[in-house]
XYZ file of C-alpha atoms in Angstrom:
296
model
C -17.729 -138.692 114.438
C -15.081 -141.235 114.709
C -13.167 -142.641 111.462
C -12.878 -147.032 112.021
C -9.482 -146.598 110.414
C -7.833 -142.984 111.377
C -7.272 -142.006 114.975
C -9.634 -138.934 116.288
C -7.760 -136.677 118.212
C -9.126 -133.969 120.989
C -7.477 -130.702 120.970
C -8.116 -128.456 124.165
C -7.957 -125.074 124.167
C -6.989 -124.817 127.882
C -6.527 -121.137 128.808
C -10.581 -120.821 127.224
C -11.920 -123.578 129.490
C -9.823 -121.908 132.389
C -10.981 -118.287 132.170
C -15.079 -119.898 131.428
C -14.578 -121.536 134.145
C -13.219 -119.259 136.693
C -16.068 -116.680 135.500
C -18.614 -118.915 135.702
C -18.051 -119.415 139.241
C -16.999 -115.894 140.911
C -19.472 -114.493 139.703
C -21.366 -115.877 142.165
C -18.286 -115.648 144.830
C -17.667 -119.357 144.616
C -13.416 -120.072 144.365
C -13.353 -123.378 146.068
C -9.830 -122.556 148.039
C -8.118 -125.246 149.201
C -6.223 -126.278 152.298
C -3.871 -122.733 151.741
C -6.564 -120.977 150.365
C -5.525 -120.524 146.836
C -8.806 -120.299 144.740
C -8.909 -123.358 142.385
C -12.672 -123.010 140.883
C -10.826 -122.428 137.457
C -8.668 -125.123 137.907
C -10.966 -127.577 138.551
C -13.739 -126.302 136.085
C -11.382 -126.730 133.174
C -10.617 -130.161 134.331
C -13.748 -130.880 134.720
C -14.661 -129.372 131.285
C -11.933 -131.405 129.130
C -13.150 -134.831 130.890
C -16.472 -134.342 130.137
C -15.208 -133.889 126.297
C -13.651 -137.113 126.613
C -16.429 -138.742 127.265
C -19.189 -137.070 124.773
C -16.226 -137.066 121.847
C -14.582 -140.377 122.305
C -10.906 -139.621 121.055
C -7.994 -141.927 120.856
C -5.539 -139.414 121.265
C -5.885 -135.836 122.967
C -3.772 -132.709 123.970
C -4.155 -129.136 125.692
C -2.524 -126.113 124.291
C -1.992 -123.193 126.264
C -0.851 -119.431 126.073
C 2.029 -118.774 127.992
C 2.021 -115.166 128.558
C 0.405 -111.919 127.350
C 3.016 -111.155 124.906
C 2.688 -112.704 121.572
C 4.677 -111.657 118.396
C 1.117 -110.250 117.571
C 2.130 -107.340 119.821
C 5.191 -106.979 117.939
C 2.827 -106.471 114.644
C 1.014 -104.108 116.181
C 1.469 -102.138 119.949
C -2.678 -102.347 120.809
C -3.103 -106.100 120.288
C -4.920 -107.062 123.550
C -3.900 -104.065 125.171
C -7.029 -102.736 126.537
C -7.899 -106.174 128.608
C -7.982 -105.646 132.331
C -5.774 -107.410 134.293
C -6.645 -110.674 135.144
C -8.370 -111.277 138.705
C -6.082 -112.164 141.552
C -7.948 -115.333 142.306
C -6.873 -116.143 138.594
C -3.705 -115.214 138.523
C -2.400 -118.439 140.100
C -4.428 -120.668 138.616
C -2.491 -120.960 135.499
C 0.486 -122.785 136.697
C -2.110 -124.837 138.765
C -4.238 -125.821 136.042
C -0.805 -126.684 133.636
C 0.268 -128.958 136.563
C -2.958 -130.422 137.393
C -3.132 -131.342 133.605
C 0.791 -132.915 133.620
C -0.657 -134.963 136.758
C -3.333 -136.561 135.054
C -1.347 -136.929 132.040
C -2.525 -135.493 129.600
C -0.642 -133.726 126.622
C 0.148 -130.354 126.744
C 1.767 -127.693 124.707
C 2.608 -124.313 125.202
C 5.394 -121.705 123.149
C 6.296 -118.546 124.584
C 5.496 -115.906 122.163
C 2.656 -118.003 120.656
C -0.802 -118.203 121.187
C -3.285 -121.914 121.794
C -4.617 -120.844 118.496
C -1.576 -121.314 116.606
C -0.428 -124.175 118.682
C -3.873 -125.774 117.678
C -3.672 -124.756 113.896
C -0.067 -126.015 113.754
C -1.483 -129.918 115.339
C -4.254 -129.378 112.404
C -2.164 -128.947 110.118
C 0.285 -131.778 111.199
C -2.265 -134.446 111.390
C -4.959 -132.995 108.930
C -5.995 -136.365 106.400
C -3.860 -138.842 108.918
C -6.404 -138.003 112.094
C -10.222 -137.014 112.776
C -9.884 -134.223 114.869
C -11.822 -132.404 117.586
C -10.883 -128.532 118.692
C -12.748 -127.747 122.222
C -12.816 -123.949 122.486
C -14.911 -120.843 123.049
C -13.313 -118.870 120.437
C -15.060 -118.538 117.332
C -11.317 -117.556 115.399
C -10.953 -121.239 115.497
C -13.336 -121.495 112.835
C -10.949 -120.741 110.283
C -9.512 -123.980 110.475
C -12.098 -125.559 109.608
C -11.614 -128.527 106.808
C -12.710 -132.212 105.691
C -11.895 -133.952 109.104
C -12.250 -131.603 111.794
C -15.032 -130.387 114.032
C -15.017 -127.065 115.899
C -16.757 -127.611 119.013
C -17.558 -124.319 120.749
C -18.718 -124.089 124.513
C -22.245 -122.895 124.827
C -23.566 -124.054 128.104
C -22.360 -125.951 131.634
C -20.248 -128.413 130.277
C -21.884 -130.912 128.046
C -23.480 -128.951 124.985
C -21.376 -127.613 122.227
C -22.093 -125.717 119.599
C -20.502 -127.851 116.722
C -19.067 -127.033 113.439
C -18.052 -128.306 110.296
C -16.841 -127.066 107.470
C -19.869 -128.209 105.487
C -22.015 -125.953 108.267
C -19.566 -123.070 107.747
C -19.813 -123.173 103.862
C -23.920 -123.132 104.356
C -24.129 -120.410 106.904
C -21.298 -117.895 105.588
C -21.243 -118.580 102.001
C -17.774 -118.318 102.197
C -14.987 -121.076 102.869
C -13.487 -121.234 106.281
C -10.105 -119.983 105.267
C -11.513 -116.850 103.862
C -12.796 -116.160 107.521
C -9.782 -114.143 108.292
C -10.377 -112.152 105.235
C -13.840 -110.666 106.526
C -12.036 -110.004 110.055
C -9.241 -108.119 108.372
C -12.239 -105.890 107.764
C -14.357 -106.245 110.997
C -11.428 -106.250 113.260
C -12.160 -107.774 116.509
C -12.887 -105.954 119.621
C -11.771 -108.320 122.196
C -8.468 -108.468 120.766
C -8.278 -104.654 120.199
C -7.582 -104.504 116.708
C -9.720 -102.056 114.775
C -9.850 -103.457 110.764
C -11.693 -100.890 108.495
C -13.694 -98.310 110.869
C -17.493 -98.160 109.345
C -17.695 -102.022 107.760
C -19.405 -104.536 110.101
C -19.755 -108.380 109.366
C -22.330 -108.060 106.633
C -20.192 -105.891 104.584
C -17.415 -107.520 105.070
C -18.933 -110.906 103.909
C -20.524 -109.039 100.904
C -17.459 -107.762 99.532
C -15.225 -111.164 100.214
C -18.145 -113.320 98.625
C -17.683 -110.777 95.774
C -14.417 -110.249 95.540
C -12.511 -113.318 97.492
C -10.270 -111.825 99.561
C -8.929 -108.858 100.941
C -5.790 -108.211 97.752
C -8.852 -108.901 95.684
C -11.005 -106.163 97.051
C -8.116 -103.676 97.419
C -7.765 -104.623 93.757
C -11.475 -103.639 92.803
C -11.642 -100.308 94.833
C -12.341 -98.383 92.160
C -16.008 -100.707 91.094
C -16.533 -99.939 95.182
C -19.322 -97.204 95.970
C -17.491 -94.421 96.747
C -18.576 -94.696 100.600
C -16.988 -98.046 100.708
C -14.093 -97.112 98.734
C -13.276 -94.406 101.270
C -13.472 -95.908 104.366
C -10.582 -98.673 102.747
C -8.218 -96.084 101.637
C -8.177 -94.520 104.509
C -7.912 -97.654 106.379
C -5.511 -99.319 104.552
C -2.937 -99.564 106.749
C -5.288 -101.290 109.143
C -6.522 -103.175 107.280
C -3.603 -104.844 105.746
C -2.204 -105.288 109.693
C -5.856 -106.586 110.617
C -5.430 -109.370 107.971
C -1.860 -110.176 109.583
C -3.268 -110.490 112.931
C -5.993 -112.280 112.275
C -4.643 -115.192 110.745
C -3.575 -118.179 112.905
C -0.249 -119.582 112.539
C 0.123 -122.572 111.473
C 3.485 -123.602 110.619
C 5.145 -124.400 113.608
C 6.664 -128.060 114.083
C 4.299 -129.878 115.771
C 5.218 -133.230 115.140
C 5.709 -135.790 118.329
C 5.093 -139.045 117.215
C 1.048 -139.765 117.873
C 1.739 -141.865 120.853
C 2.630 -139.319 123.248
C -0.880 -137.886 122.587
C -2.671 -141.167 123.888
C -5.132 -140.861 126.302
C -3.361 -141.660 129.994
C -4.786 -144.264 131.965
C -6.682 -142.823 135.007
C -5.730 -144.799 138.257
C -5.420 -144.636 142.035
C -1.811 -143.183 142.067
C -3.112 -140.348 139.203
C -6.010 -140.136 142.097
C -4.473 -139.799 145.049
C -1.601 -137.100 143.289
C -5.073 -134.801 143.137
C -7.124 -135.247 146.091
C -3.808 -134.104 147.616
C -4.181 -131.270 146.181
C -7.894 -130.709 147.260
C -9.325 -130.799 143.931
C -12.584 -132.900 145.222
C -14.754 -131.741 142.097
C -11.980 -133.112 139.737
C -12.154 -136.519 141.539
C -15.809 -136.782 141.816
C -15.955 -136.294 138.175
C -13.165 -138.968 136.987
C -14.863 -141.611 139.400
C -18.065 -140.898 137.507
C -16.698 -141.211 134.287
C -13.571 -143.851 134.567
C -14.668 -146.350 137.774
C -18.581 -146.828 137.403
């Protein structure tokens, strides 16, 4: 996976490993509170998560992006972006400054801009480094996909925290028949219900991927509405609007300035100070796991 001459970095999609985490353990009551009784399963499940990374990927040079509040300048596209998701659990709630902190501590990387989403944060680094770096995206959201290129892997969580579900763009191209970047054209259509965006109401994935292998994109199916069955062609026009916002929406940005030199994305040095600083804190699981990977 690693280039001999180009540094490989490891991007983290923090708030993803946080909220796996915290679910995977309350669900089965399990919130680890510490000395004041603050839950902290989430906390130390994503640390736990982006060490283990470490060690199965190997980077040089790593850093964890974060979402820094609900509202995104998505919601100023469109009113129902995310809307519908419950409110986070109160066990949760503080766990994000905890898990930002605990991060800083072991000093690691991280980025977060208010109004932005990870995503775009992570596309942004991509884009930066893309042909200078190998890079690695830990995440469990397949959106990410569309950033697939020559050079960087898409590593999705699929189960505990050691196997991955790991793409390329060569893997993309075979499964979809489409190129990564014209993954945000079949969503335009699809929509995406977790994010509570609609796209075109009666076209699932398979028509969507039909009509983008056919026709490229969505200005070149809009284009071609009238060689459409007249189904199809219905369901678009009256959908337009939609769809046009869908494509907006799904699209990750990735023109923000994300340029720190490469050395402040070097992997910290773990040691007794960096230690003690957490077992402070109570976070036994997160020092169990760095003595098993950075002191045997």
């Amino acid at each position: 996976m690693q280039s001999e001459t180009k540094p490989h970095i490891l991007l983290i999609d923090g708030m993803a490993l946080l909220f796996r985490s915290f679910f995977a353990t309350s669900a089965m009551g399990h919130y680890f509170p510490n000395a004041a009784g603050t839950p902290t399963n989430g906390v130390q499940g994503f640390a736990r998560h982006t060490m283990t990374a470490m060690s199965i990927f190997k980077p040089t040079h790593m850093a964890v992006c974060w979402d820094m509040g609900a509202h995104t300048f998505r919601n100023e596209l469109f009113d129902g972006y995310k809307a519908h998701r419950p409110a986070p659990a109160p066990e949760l709630v503080p766990q994000f400054d905890m898990a930002r902190t605990v991060s800083e501590t072991i000093g690691w990387k991280n980025y977060g801009i208010p109004g932005m989403e990870a995503d775009d944060l992570i596309g942004s680094i991509i884009e930066t480094w893309t042909d200078k770096a190998e890079i690695t995206v830990v995440t469990g959201d397949k959106d990410l996909l569309q950033l697939l290129r020559p050079g960087v892997h898409i590593a999705l969580v699929k189960k505990g925290y050691a196997i991955y579900d790991l793409y390329t763009d060569e893997r993309f191209v075979d499964e979809y028949g489409i190129s990564p970047i014209q993954f945000i054209e079949t969503k335009a259509f699809t929509g995406d219900a977790s994010d509570g965006y609609p796209g075109v109401k009666g076209i699932g994935p398979k028509t969507a991927l039909k009509l983008i292998k056919e026709y490229g994109s969505v200005e070149g199916v809009v284009e071609s509405l009238h060689e459409l069955t007249p189904a199809i062609r219905k369901k678009i026009t009256e959908n337009m609007d939609m769809l046009l916002l869908s494509r907006k929406l799904a699209e990750i940005h990735c023109s923000l300035e994300m340029d720190e030199p490469l050395e402040e994305l070097e992997i910290p040095v773990y040691d007794s100070r960096i230690r003690e600083l957490i077992e402070k804190e109570g976070y036994t699981m997160i020092t169990k796991q760095a003595d098993s990977l950075y002191l045997n």
